[in-house]
C-alpha atoms as a printed R data frame, in Angstrom:
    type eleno elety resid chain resno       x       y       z
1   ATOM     1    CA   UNK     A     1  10.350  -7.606 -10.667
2   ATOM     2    CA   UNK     A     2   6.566  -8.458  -9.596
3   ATOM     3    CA   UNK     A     3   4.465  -7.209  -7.256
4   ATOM     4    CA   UNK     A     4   1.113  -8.995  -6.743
5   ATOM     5    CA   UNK     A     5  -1.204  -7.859  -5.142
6   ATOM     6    CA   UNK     A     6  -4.308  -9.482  -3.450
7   ATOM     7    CA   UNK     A     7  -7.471  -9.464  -0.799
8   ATOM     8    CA   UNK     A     8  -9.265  -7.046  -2.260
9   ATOM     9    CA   UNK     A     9 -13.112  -7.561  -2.729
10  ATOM    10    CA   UNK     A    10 -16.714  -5.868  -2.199
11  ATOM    11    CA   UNK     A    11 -17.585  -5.782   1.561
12  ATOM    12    CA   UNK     A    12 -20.483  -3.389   3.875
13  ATOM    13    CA   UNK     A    13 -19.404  -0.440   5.233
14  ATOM    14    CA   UNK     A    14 -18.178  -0.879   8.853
15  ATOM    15    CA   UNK     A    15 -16.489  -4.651   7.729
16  ATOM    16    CA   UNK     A    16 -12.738  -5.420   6.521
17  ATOM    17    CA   UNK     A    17 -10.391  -6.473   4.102
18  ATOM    18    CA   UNK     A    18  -6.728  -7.536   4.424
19  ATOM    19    CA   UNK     A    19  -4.870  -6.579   1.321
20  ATOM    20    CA   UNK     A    20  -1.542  -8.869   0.808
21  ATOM    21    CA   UNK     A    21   1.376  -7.494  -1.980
22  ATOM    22    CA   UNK     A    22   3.794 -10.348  -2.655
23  ATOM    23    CA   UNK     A    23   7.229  -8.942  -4.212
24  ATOM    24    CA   UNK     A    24   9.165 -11.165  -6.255
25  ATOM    25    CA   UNK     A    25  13.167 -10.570  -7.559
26  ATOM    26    CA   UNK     A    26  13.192  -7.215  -5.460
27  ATOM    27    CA   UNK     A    27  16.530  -6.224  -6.716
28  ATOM    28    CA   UNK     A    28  18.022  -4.688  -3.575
29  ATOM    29    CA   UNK     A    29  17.905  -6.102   0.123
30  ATOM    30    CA   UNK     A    30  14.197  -5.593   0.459
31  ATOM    31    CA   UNK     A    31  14.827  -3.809   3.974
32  ATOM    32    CA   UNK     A    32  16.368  -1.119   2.156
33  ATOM    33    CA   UNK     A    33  13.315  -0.439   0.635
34  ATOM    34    CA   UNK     A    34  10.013   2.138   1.157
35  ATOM    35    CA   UNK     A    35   7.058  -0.054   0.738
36  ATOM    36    CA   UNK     A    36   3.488   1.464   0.517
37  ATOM    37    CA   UNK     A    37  -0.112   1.014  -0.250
38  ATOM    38    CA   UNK     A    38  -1.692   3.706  -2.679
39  ATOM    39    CA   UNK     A    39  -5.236   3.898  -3.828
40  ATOM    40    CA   UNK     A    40  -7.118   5.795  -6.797
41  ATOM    41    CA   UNK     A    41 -10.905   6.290  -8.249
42  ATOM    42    CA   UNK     A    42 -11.661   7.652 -11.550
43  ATOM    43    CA   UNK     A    43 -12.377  10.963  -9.833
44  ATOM    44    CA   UNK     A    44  -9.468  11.540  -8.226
45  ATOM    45    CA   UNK     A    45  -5.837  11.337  -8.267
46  ATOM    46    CA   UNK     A    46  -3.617   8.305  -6.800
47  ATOM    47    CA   UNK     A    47  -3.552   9.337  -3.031
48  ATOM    48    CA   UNK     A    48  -0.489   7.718  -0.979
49  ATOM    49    CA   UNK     A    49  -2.531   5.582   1.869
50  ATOM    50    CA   UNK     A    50   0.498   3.849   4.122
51  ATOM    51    CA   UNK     A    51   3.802   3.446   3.836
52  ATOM    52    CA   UNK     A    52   6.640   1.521   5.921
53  ATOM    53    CA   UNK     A    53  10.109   1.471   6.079
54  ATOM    54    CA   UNK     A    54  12.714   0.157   8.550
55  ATOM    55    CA   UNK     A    55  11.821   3.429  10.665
56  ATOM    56    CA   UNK     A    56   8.652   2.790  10.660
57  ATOM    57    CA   UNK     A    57   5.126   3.547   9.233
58  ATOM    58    CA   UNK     A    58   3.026   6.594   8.430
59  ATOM    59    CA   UNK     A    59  -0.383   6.896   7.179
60  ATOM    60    CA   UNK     A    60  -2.744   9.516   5.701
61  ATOM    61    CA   UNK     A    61  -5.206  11.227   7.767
62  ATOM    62    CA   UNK     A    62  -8.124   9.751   6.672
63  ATOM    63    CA   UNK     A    63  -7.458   5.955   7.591
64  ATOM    64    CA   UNK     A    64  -5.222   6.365  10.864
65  ATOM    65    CA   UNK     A    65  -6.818   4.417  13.107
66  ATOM    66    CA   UNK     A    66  -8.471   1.986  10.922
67  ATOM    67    CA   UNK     A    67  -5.625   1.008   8.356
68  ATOM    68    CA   UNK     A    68  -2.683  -0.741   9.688
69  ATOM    69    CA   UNK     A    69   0.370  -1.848   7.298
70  ATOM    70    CA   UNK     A    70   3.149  -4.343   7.715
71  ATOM    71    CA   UNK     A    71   5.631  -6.257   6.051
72  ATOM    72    CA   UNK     A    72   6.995  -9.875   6.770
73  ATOM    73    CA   UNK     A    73  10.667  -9.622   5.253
74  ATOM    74    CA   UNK     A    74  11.144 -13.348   5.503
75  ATOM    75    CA   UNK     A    75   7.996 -13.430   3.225
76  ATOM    76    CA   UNK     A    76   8.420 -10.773   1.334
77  ATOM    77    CA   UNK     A    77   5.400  -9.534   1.827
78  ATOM    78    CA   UNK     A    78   3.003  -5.968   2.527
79  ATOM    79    CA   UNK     A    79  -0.345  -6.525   4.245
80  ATOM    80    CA   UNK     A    80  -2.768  -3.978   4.664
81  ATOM    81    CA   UNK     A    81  -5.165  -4.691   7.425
82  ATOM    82    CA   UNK     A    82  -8.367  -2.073   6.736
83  ATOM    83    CA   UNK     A    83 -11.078  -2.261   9.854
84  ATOM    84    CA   UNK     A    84 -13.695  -0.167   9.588
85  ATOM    85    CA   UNK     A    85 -13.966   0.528   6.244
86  ATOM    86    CA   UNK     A    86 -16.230   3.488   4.726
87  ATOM    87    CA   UNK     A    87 -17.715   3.465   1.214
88  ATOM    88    CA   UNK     A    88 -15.218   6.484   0.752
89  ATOM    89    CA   UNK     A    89 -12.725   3.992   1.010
90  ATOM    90    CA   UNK     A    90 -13.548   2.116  -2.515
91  ATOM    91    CA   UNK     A    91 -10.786   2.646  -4.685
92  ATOM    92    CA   UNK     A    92  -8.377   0.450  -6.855
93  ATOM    93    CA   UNK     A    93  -5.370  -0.425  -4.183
94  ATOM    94    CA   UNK     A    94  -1.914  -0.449  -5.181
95  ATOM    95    CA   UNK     A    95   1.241  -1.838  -3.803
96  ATOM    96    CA   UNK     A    96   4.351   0.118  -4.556
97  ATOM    97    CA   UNK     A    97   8.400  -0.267  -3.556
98  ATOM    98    CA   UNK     A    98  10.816   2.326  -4.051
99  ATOM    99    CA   UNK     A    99  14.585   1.167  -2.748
100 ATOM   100    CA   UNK     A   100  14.991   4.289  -1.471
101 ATOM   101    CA   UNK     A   101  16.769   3.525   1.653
102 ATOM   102    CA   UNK     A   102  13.955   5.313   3.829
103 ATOM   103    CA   UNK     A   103  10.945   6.687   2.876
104 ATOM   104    CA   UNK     A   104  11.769  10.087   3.641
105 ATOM   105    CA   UNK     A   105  14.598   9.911   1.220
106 ATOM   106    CA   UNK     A   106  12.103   8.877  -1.530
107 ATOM   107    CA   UNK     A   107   8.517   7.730  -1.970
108 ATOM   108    CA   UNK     A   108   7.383   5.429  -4.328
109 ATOM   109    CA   UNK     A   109   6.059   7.659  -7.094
110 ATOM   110    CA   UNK     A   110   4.362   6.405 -11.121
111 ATOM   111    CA   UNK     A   111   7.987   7.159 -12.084
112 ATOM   112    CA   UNK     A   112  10.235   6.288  -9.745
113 ATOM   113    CA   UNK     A   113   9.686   2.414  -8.364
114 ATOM   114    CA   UNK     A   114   7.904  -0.383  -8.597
115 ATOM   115    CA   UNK     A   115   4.217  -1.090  -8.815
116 ATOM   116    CA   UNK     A   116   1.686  -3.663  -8.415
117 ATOM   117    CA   UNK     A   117  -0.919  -4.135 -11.069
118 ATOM   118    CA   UNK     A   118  -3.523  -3.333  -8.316
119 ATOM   119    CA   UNK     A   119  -6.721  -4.840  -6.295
120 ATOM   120    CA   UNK     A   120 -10.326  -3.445  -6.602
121 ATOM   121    CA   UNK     A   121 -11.896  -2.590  -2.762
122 ATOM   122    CA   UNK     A   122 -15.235  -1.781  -2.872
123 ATOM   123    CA   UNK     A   123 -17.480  -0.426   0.161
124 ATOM   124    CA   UNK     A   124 -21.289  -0.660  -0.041
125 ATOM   125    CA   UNK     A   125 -23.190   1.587   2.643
């Protein structure tokens, strides 16, 4: 199992990114699973940033608005379209699949899923 993640880069504040994750040899039907986008800094802790499932998507307070994620199943494929960005926003981005089902059934968590090997965003002001 692989997810690959890429897009990220160094960009002004106020500009965008599109982050792409690429899963290969999911090993359920990949509808079944919760698919999200984390990100972390060396200051603090892996924060959950979207997620999507067949019900739909939900997103953490501080990028609603400016973050939207998708998936293409006939691609296999996450995208993470970030407008608007905000130097707060620099972070290593990961991609993450959990065959949960749903996502309120399970989450992708460090022990329970799949993860990407992540993508460096940075945000100048």
């Amino acid at each position: 199992v692989q997810l690959v993640e890429s897009g990220g880069g160094s960009v002004e504040a106020g500009g965008s990114l599109r982050l792409s994750c690429v899963t290969n040899n999911l090993p359920r039907t990949y509808a079944l699973y919760c698919m999200g986008w984390f990100r972390q800094t060396l200051e603090k802790a892996r924060e959950e940033v979207a997620l999507i499932d067949a019900d739909g998507t939900t997103y953490t307070e501080s990028v609603k608005g400016r973050f939207t994620i998708s998936q293409d199943n006939a691609k296999n494929t996450v995208t993470l379209q970030m407008n608007s960005l905000k130097p707060e926003d620099t972070a290593m981005y990961y991609c993450a699949a959990r065959p949960s089902g749903r996502c309120r059934y399970g989450r992708p968590r460090p022990d329970a899923g799949y993860w990407g090997q992540g993508t460096q965003v940075t945000v100048s002001s």
